[in-house]
Amino acid sequence: MAIERTLSIIKPDAVAKNVIGQIYSRFEGAGLKVVAARMAHLSRAEAEGFYAVHKARPFFNDLVEFMISGPVMIQALEGENAIAKNRELMGATNPKEAAAGTIRADFAESIDANAVHGSDAAETAANEIAYFFPASQVFAR
Ligand code: UDP
């Protein structure tokens, strides 16, 4: 299986709940390594740019408002099959549909305040990591 990198964001709801460490434990428990990390309070322009692919969706404005409502924790994760593995740890977009024991089932309240973001494919992962981290701030481990 290929070693991949993926972009993860712990969203404002989960940062406010003080569960950054619990979520990092799940990454580590699944064999994913943190290779870049920083906390940020995103500007509107940064959040709109990050979610540009969803610009035409009805939830776009609410999503941007939510993502700038407080600080987030942004990290790049590395490991075997990291993109799918992180999506598996996250659970379904709607926490009510997320499998028991997933991050969203355990820490998310609703489809819009759903605790975490994770890249969905190799190309988006590369673009999303580059969006937040210059190559010099990603550390091979
Ligand atoms: N979202 C929302 N309402 C919806 C669908 C999505 O607020 O009906 C938000 C939600 O925060 C989700 C994000 O938009 O995480 C991106 O949606 P996507 O379908 O890419 O879900 P994800 O990949 O995050 O599971």
mmCIF file with all atom_site columns, C-alpha atoms and ligand atoms in Angstrom:
data_model
loop_
_atom_site.group_PDB
_atom_site.id
_atom_site.type_symbol
_atom_site.label_atom_id
_atom_site.label_alt_id
_atom_site.label_comp_id
_atom_site.label_asym_id
_atom_site.label_entity_id
_atom_site.label_seq_id
_atom_site.pdbx_PDB_ins_code
_atom_site.Cartn_x
_atom_site.Cartn_y
_atom_site.Cartn_z
_atom_site.occupancy
_atom_site.B_iso_or_equiv
_atom_site.pdbx_formal_charge
_atom_site.auth_seq_id
_atom_site.auth_comp_id
_atom_site.auth_asym_id
_atom_site.auth_atom_id
_atom_site.pdbx_PDB_model_num
ATOM   1   C CA  . MET A 1 1   ? 0.000   0.000  0.000  1.00 0.00 ? 1   MET A CA  1
ATOM   2   C CA  . ALA A 1 2   ? 1.201   3.493  -0.839 1.00 0.00 ? 2   ALA A CA  1
ATOM   3   C CA  . ILE A 1 3   ? 2.437   6.001  1.709  1.00 0.00 ? 3   ILE A CA  1
ATOM   4   C CA  . GLU A 1 4   ? 0.217   9.044  1.258  1.00 0.00 ? 4   GLU A CA  1
ATOM   5   C CA  . ARG A 1 5   ? -0.307  12.451 2.798  1.00 0.00 ? 5   ARG A CA  1
ATOM   6   C CA  . THR A 1 6   ? -3.667  14.032 3.553  1.00 0.00 ? 6   THR A CA  1
ATOM   7   C CA  . LEU A 1 7   ? -4.873  17.375 4.907  1.00 0.00 ? 7   LEU A CA  1
ATOM   8   C CA  . SER A 1 8   ? -6.857  17.335 8.122  1.00 0.00 ? 8   SER A CA  1
ATOM   9   C CA  . ILE A 1 9   ? -8.574  20.232 9.880  1.00 0.00 ? 9   ILE A CA  1
ATOM   10  C CA  . ILE A 1 10  ? -9.965  20.070 13.388 1.00 0.00 ? 10  ILE A CA  1
ATOM   11  C CA  . LYS A 1 11  ? -12.876 22.513 12.976 1.00 0.00 ? 11  LYS A CA  1
ATOM   12  C CA  . PRO A 1 12  ? -13.910 25.298 15.410 1.00 0.00 ? 12  PRO A CA  1
ATOM   13  C CA  . ASP A 1 13  ? -16.510 23.143 17.207 1.00 0.00 ? 13  ASP A CA  1
ATOM   14  C CA  . ALA A 1 14  ? -13.987 20.456 18.141 1.00 0.00 ? 14  ALA A CA  1
ATOM   15  C CA  . VAL A 1 15  ? -11.287 22.992 19.074 1.00 0.00 ? 15  VAL A CA  1
ATOM   16  C CA  . ALA A 1 16  ? -13.866 24.689 21.345 1.00 0.00 ? 16  ALA A CA  1
ATOM   17  C CA  . LYS A 1 17  ? -14.655 21.297 22.921 1.00 0.00 ? 17  LYS A CA  1
ATOM   18  C CA  . ASN A 1 18  ? -10.967 20.892 23.804 1.00 0.00 ? 18  ASN A CA  1
ATOM   19  C CA  . VAL A 1 19  ? -10.596 17.534 22.038 1.00 0.00 ? 19  VAL A CA  1
ATOM   20  C CA  . ILE A 1 20  ? -7.557  18.264 19.817 1.00 0.00 ? 20  ILE A CA  1
ATOM   21  C CA  . GLY A 1 21  ? -5.507  15.731 21.772 1.00 0.00 ? 21  GLY A CA  1
ATOM   22  C CA  . GLN A 1 22  ? -8.176  13.039 21.645 1.00 0.00 ? 22  GLN A CA  1
ATOM   23  C CA  . ILE A 1 23  ? -8.419  13.446 17.880 1.00 0.00 ? 23  ILE A CA  1
ATOM   24  C CA  . TYR A 1 24  ? -4.613  13.376 17.482 1.00 0.00 ? 24  TYR A CA  1
ATOM   25  C CA  . SER A 1 25  ? -4.602  10.117 19.512 1.00 0.00 ? 25  SER A CA  1
ATOM   26  C CA  . ARG A 1 26  ? -6.900  8.566  16.939 1.00 0.00 ? 26  ARG A CA  1
ATOM   27  C CA  . PHE A 1 27  ? -4.551  9.570  14.111 1.00 0.00 ? 27  PHE A CA  1
ATOM   28  C CA  . GLU A 1 28  ? -1.592  8.119  15.976 1.00 0.00 ? 28  GLU A CA  1
ATOM   29  C CA  . GLY A 1 29  ? -3.496  4.968  16.947 1.00 0.00 ? 29  GLY A CA  1
ATOM   30  C CA  . ALA A 1 30  ? -4.233  4.351  13.255 1.00 0.00 ? 30  ALA A CA  1
ATOM   31  C CA  . GLY A 1 31  ? -0.567  4.758  12.288 1.00 0.00 ? 31  GLY A CA  1
ATOM   32  C CA  . LEU A 1 32  ? -0.887  8.257  10.845 1.00 0.00 ? 32  LEU A CA  1
ATOM   33  C CA  . LYS A 1 33  ? 1.962   10.662 11.593 1.00 0.00 ? 33  LYS A CA  1
ATOM   34  C CA  . VAL A 1 34  ? 1.566   14.425 11.946 1.00 0.00 ? 34  VAL A CA  1
ATOM   35  C CA  . VAL A 1 35  ? 4.081   15.877 9.439  1.00 0.00 ? 35  VAL A CA  1
ATOM   36  C CA  . ALA A 1 36  ? 2.887   19.509 9.586  1.00 0.00 ? 36  ALA A CA  1
ATOM   37  C CA  . ALA A 1 37  ? 0.635   21.387 12.012 1.00 0.00 ? 37  ALA A CA  1
ATOM   38  C CA  . ARG A 1 38  ? -0.488  24.857 12.934 1.00 0.00 ? 38  ARG A CA  1
ATOM   39  C CA  . MET A 1 39  ? -3.384  26.540 14.683 1.00 0.00 ? 39  MET A CA  1
ATOM   40  C CA  . ALA A 1 40  ? -5.075  29.369 12.801 1.00 0.00 ? 40  ALA A CA  1
ATOM   41  C CA  . HIS A 1 41  ? -8.120  31.585 12.874 1.00 0.00 ? 41  HIS A CA  1
ATOM   42  C CA  . LEU A 1 42  ? -8.967  31.579 9.167  1.00 0.00 ? 42  LEU A CA  1
ATOM   43  C CA  . SER A 1 43  ? -9.881  34.788 7.381  1.00 0.00 ? 43  SER A CA  1
ATOM   44  C CA  . ARG A 1 44  ? -13.034 34.806 5.274  1.00 0.00 ? 44  ARG A CA  1
ATOM   45  C CA  . ALA A 1 45  ? -10.882 34.845 2.122  1.00 0.00 ? 45  ALA A CA  1
ATOM   46  C CA  . GLU A 1 46  ? -8.866  31.820 3.301  1.00 0.00 ? 46  GLU A CA  1
ATOM   47  C CA  . ALA A 1 47  ? -12.003 29.810 4.137  1.00 0.00 ? 47  ALA A CA  1
ATOM   48  C CA  . GLU A 1 48  ? -13.724 30.772 0.858  1.00 0.00 ? 48  GLU A CA  1
ATOM   49  C CA  . GLY A 1 49  ? -10.611 29.793 -1.081 1.00 0.00 ? 49  GLY A CA  1
ATOM   50  C CA  . PHE A 1 50  ? -10.277 26.489 0.716  1.00 0.00 ? 50  PHE A CA  1
ATOM   51  C CA  . TYR A 1 51  ? -13.912 25.541 0.039  1.00 0.00 ? 51  TYR A CA  1
ATOM   52  C CA  . ALA A 1 52  ? -14.061 27.115 -3.465 1.00 0.00 ? 52  ALA A CA  1
ATOM   53  C CA  . VAL A 1 53  ? -15.183 23.765 -4.887 1.00 0.00 ? 53  VAL A CA  1
ATOM   54  C CA  . HIS A 1 54  ? -18.425 24.136 -2.858 1.00 0.00 ? 54  HIS A CA  1
ATOM   55  C CA  . LYS A 1 55  ? -19.069 27.752 -3.913 1.00 0.00 ? 55  LYS A CA  1
ATOM   56  C CA  . ALA A 1 56  ? -22.310 26.956 -5.753 1.00 0.00 ? 56  ALA A CA  1
ATOM   57  C CA  . ARG A 1 57  ? -23.717 24.770 -2.959 1.00 0.00 ? 57  ARG A CA  1
ATOM   58  C CA  . PRO A 1 58  ? -26.543 26.143 -0.779 1.00 0.00 ? 58  PRO A CA  1
ATOM   59  C CA  . PHE A 1 59  ? -24.547 25.556 2.406  1.00 0.00 ? 59  PHE A CA  1
ATOM   60  C CA  . PHE A 1 60  ? -21.445 27.480 1.217  1.00 0.00 ? 60  PHE A CA  1
ATOM   61  C CA  . ASN A 1 61  ? -22.014 30.729 3.148  1.00 0.00 ? 61  ASN A CA  1
ATOM   62  C CA  . ASP A 1 62  ? -22.936 28.948 6.384  1.00 0.00 ? 62  ASP A CA  1
ATOM   63  C CA  . LEU A 1 63  ? -19.917 26.675 6.002  1.00 0.00 ? 63  LEU A CA  1
ATOM   64  C CA  . VAL A 1 64  ? -17.575 29.654 5.587  1.00 0.00 ? 64  VAL A CA  1
ATOM   65  C CA  . GLU A 1 65  ? -19.169 31.461 8.578  1.00 0.00 ? 65  GLU A CA  1
ATOM   66  C CA  . PHE A 1 66  ? -18.703 28.354 10.689 1.00 0.00 ? 66  PHE A CA  1
ATOM   67  C CA  . MET A 1 67  ? -15.091 27.823 9.631  1.00 0.00 ? 67  MET A CA  1
ATOM   68  C CA  . ILE A 1 68  ? -14.173 31.406 10.620 1.00 0.00 ? 68  ILE A CA  1
ATOM   69  C CA  . SER A 1 69  ? -16.144 31.322 13.888 1.00 0.00 ? 69  SER A CA  1
ATOM   70  C CA  . GLY A 1 70  ? -13.088 30.314 15.934 1.00 0.00 ? 70  GLY A CA  1
ATOM   71  C CA  . PRO A 1 71  ? -9.600  28.864 15.670 1.00 0.00 ? 71  PRO A CA  1
ATOM   72  C CA  . VAL A 1 72  ? -8.958  25.604 13.836 1.00 0.00 ? 72  VAL A CA  1
ATOM   73  C CA  . MET A 1 73  ? -6.096  23.118 14.047 1.00 0.00 ? 73  MET A CA  1
ATOM   74  C CA  . ILE A 1 74  ? -4.657  22.266 10.638 1.00 0.00 ? 74  ILE A CA  1
ATOM   75  C CA  . GLN A 1 75  ? -2.391  19.261 10.036 1.00 0.00 ? 75  GLN A CA  1
ATOM   76  C CA  . ALA A 1 76  ? -0.922  17.143 7.289  1.00 0.00 ? 76  ALA A CA  1
ATOM   77  C CA  . LEU A 1 77  ? -0.993  13.430 8.096  1.00 0.00 ? 77  LEU A CA  1
ATOM   78  C CA  . GLU A 1 78  ? 1.251   10.800 6.548  1.00 0.00 ? 78  GLU A CA  1
ATOM   79  C CA  . GLY A 1 79  ? 0.924   7.036  6.448  1.00 0.00 ? 79  GLY A CA  1
ATOM   80  C CA  . GLU A 1 80  ? -0.155  4.008  4.479  1.00 0.00 ? 80  GLU A CA  1
ATOM   81  C CA  . ASN A 1 81  ? -3.396  4.756  2.662  1.00 0.00 ? 81  ASN A CA  1
ATOM   82  C CA  . ALA A 1 82  ? -3.614  7.986  4.683  1.00 0.00 ? 82  ALA A CA  1
ATOM   83  C CA  . ILE A 1 83  ? -6.438  9.592  2.678  1.00 0.00 ? 83  ILE A CA  1
ATOM   84  C CA  . ALA A 1 84  ? -8.927  6.724  3.047  1.00 0.00 ? 84  ALA A CA  1
ATOM   85  C CA  . LYS A 1 85  ? -7.711  5.891  6.553  1.00 0.00 ? 85  LYS A CA  1
ATOM   86  C CA  . ASN A 1 86  ? -8.395  9.429  7.755  1.00 0.00 ? 86  ASN A CA  1
ATOM   87  C CA  . ARG A 1 87  ? -11.858 9.418  6.091  1.00 0.00 ? 87  ARG A CA  1
ATOM   88  C CA  . GLU A 1 88  ? -12.573 6.148  7.893  1.00 0.00 ? 88  GLU A CA  1
ATOM   89  C CA  . LEU A 1 89  ? -11.514 7.628  11.251 1.00 0.00 ? 89  LEU A CA  1
ATOM   90  C CA  . MET A 1 90  ? -13.683 10.721 10.563 1.00 0.00 ? 90  MET A CA  1
ATOM   91  C CA  . GLY A 1 91  ? -16.933 8.896  9.732  1.00 0.00 ? 91  GLY A CA  1
ATOM   92  C CA  . ALA A 1 92  ? -19.783 10.115 7.524  1.00 0.00 ? 92  ALA A CA  1
ATOM   93  C CA  . THR A 1 93  ? -20.264 13.849 6.844  1.00 0.00 ? 93  THR A CA  1
ATOM   94  C CA  . ASN A 1 94  ? -23.510 13.807 8.848  1.00 0.00 ? 94  ASN A CA  1
ATOM   95  C CA  . PRO A 1 95  ? -22.614 12.693 12.380 1.00 0.00 ? 95  PRO A CA  1
ATOM   96  C CA  . LYS A 1 96  ? -26.050 11.093 12.740 1.00 0.00 ? 96  LYS A CA  1
ATOM   97  C CA  . GLU A 1 97  ? -24.987 8.674  9.984  1.00 0.00 ? 97  GLU A CA  1
ATOM   98  C CA  . ALA A 1 98  ? -21.395 8.249  11.186 1.00 0.00 ? 98  ALA A CA  1
ATOM   99  C CA  . ALA A 1 99  ? -20.374 4.773  12.380 1.00 0.00 ? 99  ALA A CA  1
ATOM   100 C CA  . ALA A 1 100 ? -19.959 4.289  16.134 1.00 0.00 ? 100 ALA A CA  1
ATOM   101 C CA  . GLY A 1 101 ? -16.471 5.076  17.348 1.00 0.00 ? 101 GLY A CA  1
ATOM   102 C CA  . THR A 1 102 ? -15.663 7.528  14.552 1.00 0.00 ? 102 THR A CA  1
ATOM   103 C CA  . ILE A 1 103 ? -14.528 11.088 15.290 1.00 0.00 ? 103 ILE A CA  1
ATOM   104 C CA  . ARG A 1 104 ? -17.759 12.594 14.003 1.00 0.00 ? 104 ARG A CA  1
ATOM   105 C CA  . ALA A 1 105 ? -19.968 10.121 15.878 1.00 0.00 ? 105 ALA A CA  1
ATOM   106 C CA  . ASP A 1 106 ? -18.121 10.904 19.103 1.00 0.00 ? 106 ASP A CA  1
ATOM   107 C CA  . PHE A 1 107 ? -17.426 14.647 18.838 1.00 0.00 ? 107 PHE A CA  1
ATOM   108 C CA  . ALA A 1 108 ? -19.701 16.256 16.191 1.00 0.00 ? 108 ALA A CA  1
ATOM   109 C CA  . GLU A 1 109 ? -23.098 17.825 16.725 1.00 0.00 ? 109 GLU A CA  1
ATOM   110 C CA  . SER A 1 110 ? -24.515 18.323 13.231 1.00 0.00 ? 110 SER A CA  1
ATOM   111 C CA  . ILE A 1 111 ? -23.732 18.146 9.516  1.00 0.00 ? 111 ILE A CA  1
ATOM   112 C CA  . ASP A 1 112 ? -22.454 21.723 9.558  1.00 0.00 ? 112 ASP A CA  1
ATOM   113 C CA  . ALA A 1 113 ? -20.538 21.539 12.819 1.00 0.00 ? 113 ALA A CA  1
ATOM   114 C CA  . ASN A 1 114 ? -18.939 18.178 12.119 1.00 0.00 ? 114 ASN A CA  1
ATOM   115 C CA  . ALA A 1 115 ? -15.599 18.374 13.950 1.00 0.00 ? 115 ALA A CA  1
ATOM   116 C CA  . VAL A 1 116 ? -13.132 17.525 11.181 1.00 0.00 ? 116 VAL A CA  1
ATOM   117 C CA  . HIS A 1 117 ? -12.191 17.933 7.534  1.00 0.00 ? 117 HIS A CA  1
ATOM   118 C CA  . GLY A 1 118 ? -10.201 15.366 5.574  1.00 0.00 ? 118 GLY A CA  1
ATOM   119 C CA  . SER A 1 119 ? -9.067  15.401 1.938  1.00 0.00 ? 119 SER A CA  1
ATOM   120 C CA  . ASP A 1 120 ? -11.069 13.070 -0.294 1.00 0.00 ? 120 ASP A CA  1
ATOM   121 C CA  . ALA A 1 121 ? -8.541  12.144 -3.013 1.00 0.00 ? 121 ALA A CA  1
ATOM   122 C CA  . ALA A 1 122 ? -4.828  12.286 -3.860 1.00 0.00 ? 122 ALA A CA  1
ATOM   123 C CA  . GLU A 1 123 ? -5.036  15.407 -6.009 1.00 0.00 ? 123 GLU A CA  1
ATOM   124 C CA  . THR A 1 124 ? -7.152  17.363 -3.520 1.00 0.00 ? 124 THR A CA  1
ATOM   125 C CA  . ALA A 1 125 ? -4.853  16.248 -0.698 1.00 0.00 ? 125 ALA A CA  1
ATOM   126 C CA  . ALA A 1 126 ? -1.783  17.668 -2.458 1.00 0.00 ? 126 ALA A CA  1
ATOM   127 C CA  . ASN A 1 127 ? -3.584  20.933 -3.260 1.00 0.00 ? 127 ASN A CA  1
ATOM   128 C CA  . GLU A 1 128 ? -5.021  21.293 0.254  1.00 0.00 ? 128 GLU A CA  1
ATOM   129 C CA  . ILE A 1 129 ? -1.666  20.638 1.961  1.00 0.00 ? 129 ILE A CA  1
ATOM   130 C CA  . ALA A 1 130 ? -0.006  23.229 -0.305 1.00 0.00 ? 130 ALA A CA  1
ATOM   131 C CA  . TYR A 1 131 ? -2.840  25.683 0.458  1.00 0.00 ? 131 TYR A CA  1
ATOM   132 C CA  . PHE A 1 132 ? -1.831  25.799 4.122  1.00 0.00 ? 132 PHE A CA  1
ATOM   133 C CA  . PHE A 1 133 ? 1.799   24.681 4.277  1.00 0.00 ? 133 PHE A CA  1
ATOM   134 C CA  . PRO A 1 134 ? 4.828   25.675 2.211  1.00 0.00 ? 134 PRO A CA  1
ATOM   135 C CA  . ALA A 1 135 ? 6.985   22.614 1.439  1.00 0.00 ? 135 ALA A CA  1
ATOM   136 C CA  . SER A 1 136 ? 9.548   23.818 4.006  1.00 0.00 ? 136 SER A CA  1
ATOM   137 C CA  . GLN A 1 137 ? 6.948   23.368 6.789  1.00 0.00 ? 137 GLN A CA  1
ATOM   138 C CA  . VAL A 1 138 ? 6.114   19.735 5.962  1.00 0.00 ? 138 VAL A CA  1
ATOM   139 C CA  . PHE A 1 139 ? 8.487   17.326 7.676  1.00 0.00 ? 139 PHE A CA  1
ATOM   140 C CA  . ALA A 1 140 ? 9.201   13.880 6.251  1.00 0.00 ? 140 ALA A CA  1
ATOM   141 C CA  . ARG A 1 141 ? 9.267   11.378 9.129  1.00 0.00 ? 141 ARG A CA  1
HETATM 142 N N1  . UDP B 2 .   ? -21.790 20.572 4.643  1.00 0.00 ? 1   UDP B N1  1
HETATM 143 C C1  . UDP B 2 .   ? -22.886 21.204 5.180  1.00 0.00 ? 1   UDP B C1  1
HETATM 144 N N2  . UDP B 2 .   ? -24.137 20.814 4.750  1.00 0.00 ? 1   UDP B N2  1
HETATM 145 C C2  . UDP B 2 .   ? -24.315 19.839 3.833  1.00 0.00 ? 1   UDP B C2  1
HETATM 146 C C3  . UDP B 2 .   ? -23.191 19.198 3.291  1.00 0.00 ? 1   UDP B C3  1
HETATM 147 C C4  . UDP B 2 .   ? -21.923 19.593 3.720  1.00 0.00 ? 1   UDP B C4  1
HETATM 148 O O1  . UDP B 2 .   ? -22.755 22.077 6.022  1.00 0.00 ? 1   UDP B O1  1
HETATM 149 O O2  . UDP B 2 .   ? -25.469 19.534 3.492  1.00 0.00 ? 1   UDP B O2  1
HETATM 150 C C5  . UDP B 2 .   ? -20.449 20.999 5.094  1.00 0.00 ? 1   UDP B C5  1
HETATM 151 C C6  . UDP B 2 .   ? -19.886 20.043 6.114  1.00 0.00 ? 1   UDP B C6  1
HETATM 152 O O3  . UDP B 2 .   ? -19.190 20.793 7.098  1.00 0.00 ? 1   UDP B O3  1
HETATM 153 C C7  . UDP B 2 .   ? -18.914 19.220 5.289  1.00 0.00 ? 1   UDP B C7  1
HETATM 154 C C8  . UDP B 2 .   ? -18.411 20.252 4.277  1.00 0.00 ? 1   UDP B C8  1
HETATM 155 O O4  . UDP B 2 .   ? -19.556 21.040 3.990  1.00 0.00 ? 1   UDP B O4  1
HETATM 156 O O5  . UDP B 2 .   ? -17.904 18.680 6.089  1.00 0.00 ? 1   UDP B O5  1
HETATM 157 C C9  . UDP B 2 .   ? -17.860 19.685 3.004  1.00 0.00 ? 1   UDP B C9  1
HETATM 158 O O6  . UDP B 2 .   ? -18.798 18.796 2.444  1.00 0.00 ? 1   UDP B O6  1
HETATM 159 P P1  . UDP B 2 .   ? -18.338 17.381 1.849  1.00 0.00 ? 1   UDP B P1  1
HETATM 160 O O7  . UDP B 2 .   ? -19.509 16.823 1.126  1.00 0.00 ? 1   UDP B O7  1
HETATM 161 O O8  . UDP B 2 .   ? -17.069 17.571 1.087  1.00 0.00 ? 1   UDP B O8  1
HETATM 162 O O9  . UDP B 2 .   ? -18.119 16.498 3.162  1.00 0.00 ? 1   UDP B O9  1
HETATM 163 P P2  . UDP B 2 .   ? -16.808 15.918 3.881  1.00 0.00 ? 1   UDP B P2  1
HETATM 164 O O10 . UDP B 2 .   ? -15.822 15.596 2.805  1.00 0.00 ? 1   UDP B O10 1
HETATM 165 O O11 . UDP B 2 .   ? -16.319 16.997 4.824  1.00 0.00 ? 1   UDP B O11 1
HETATM 166 O O12 . UDP B 2 .   ? -17.292 14.702 4.638  1.00 0.00 ? 1   UDP B O12 1
#
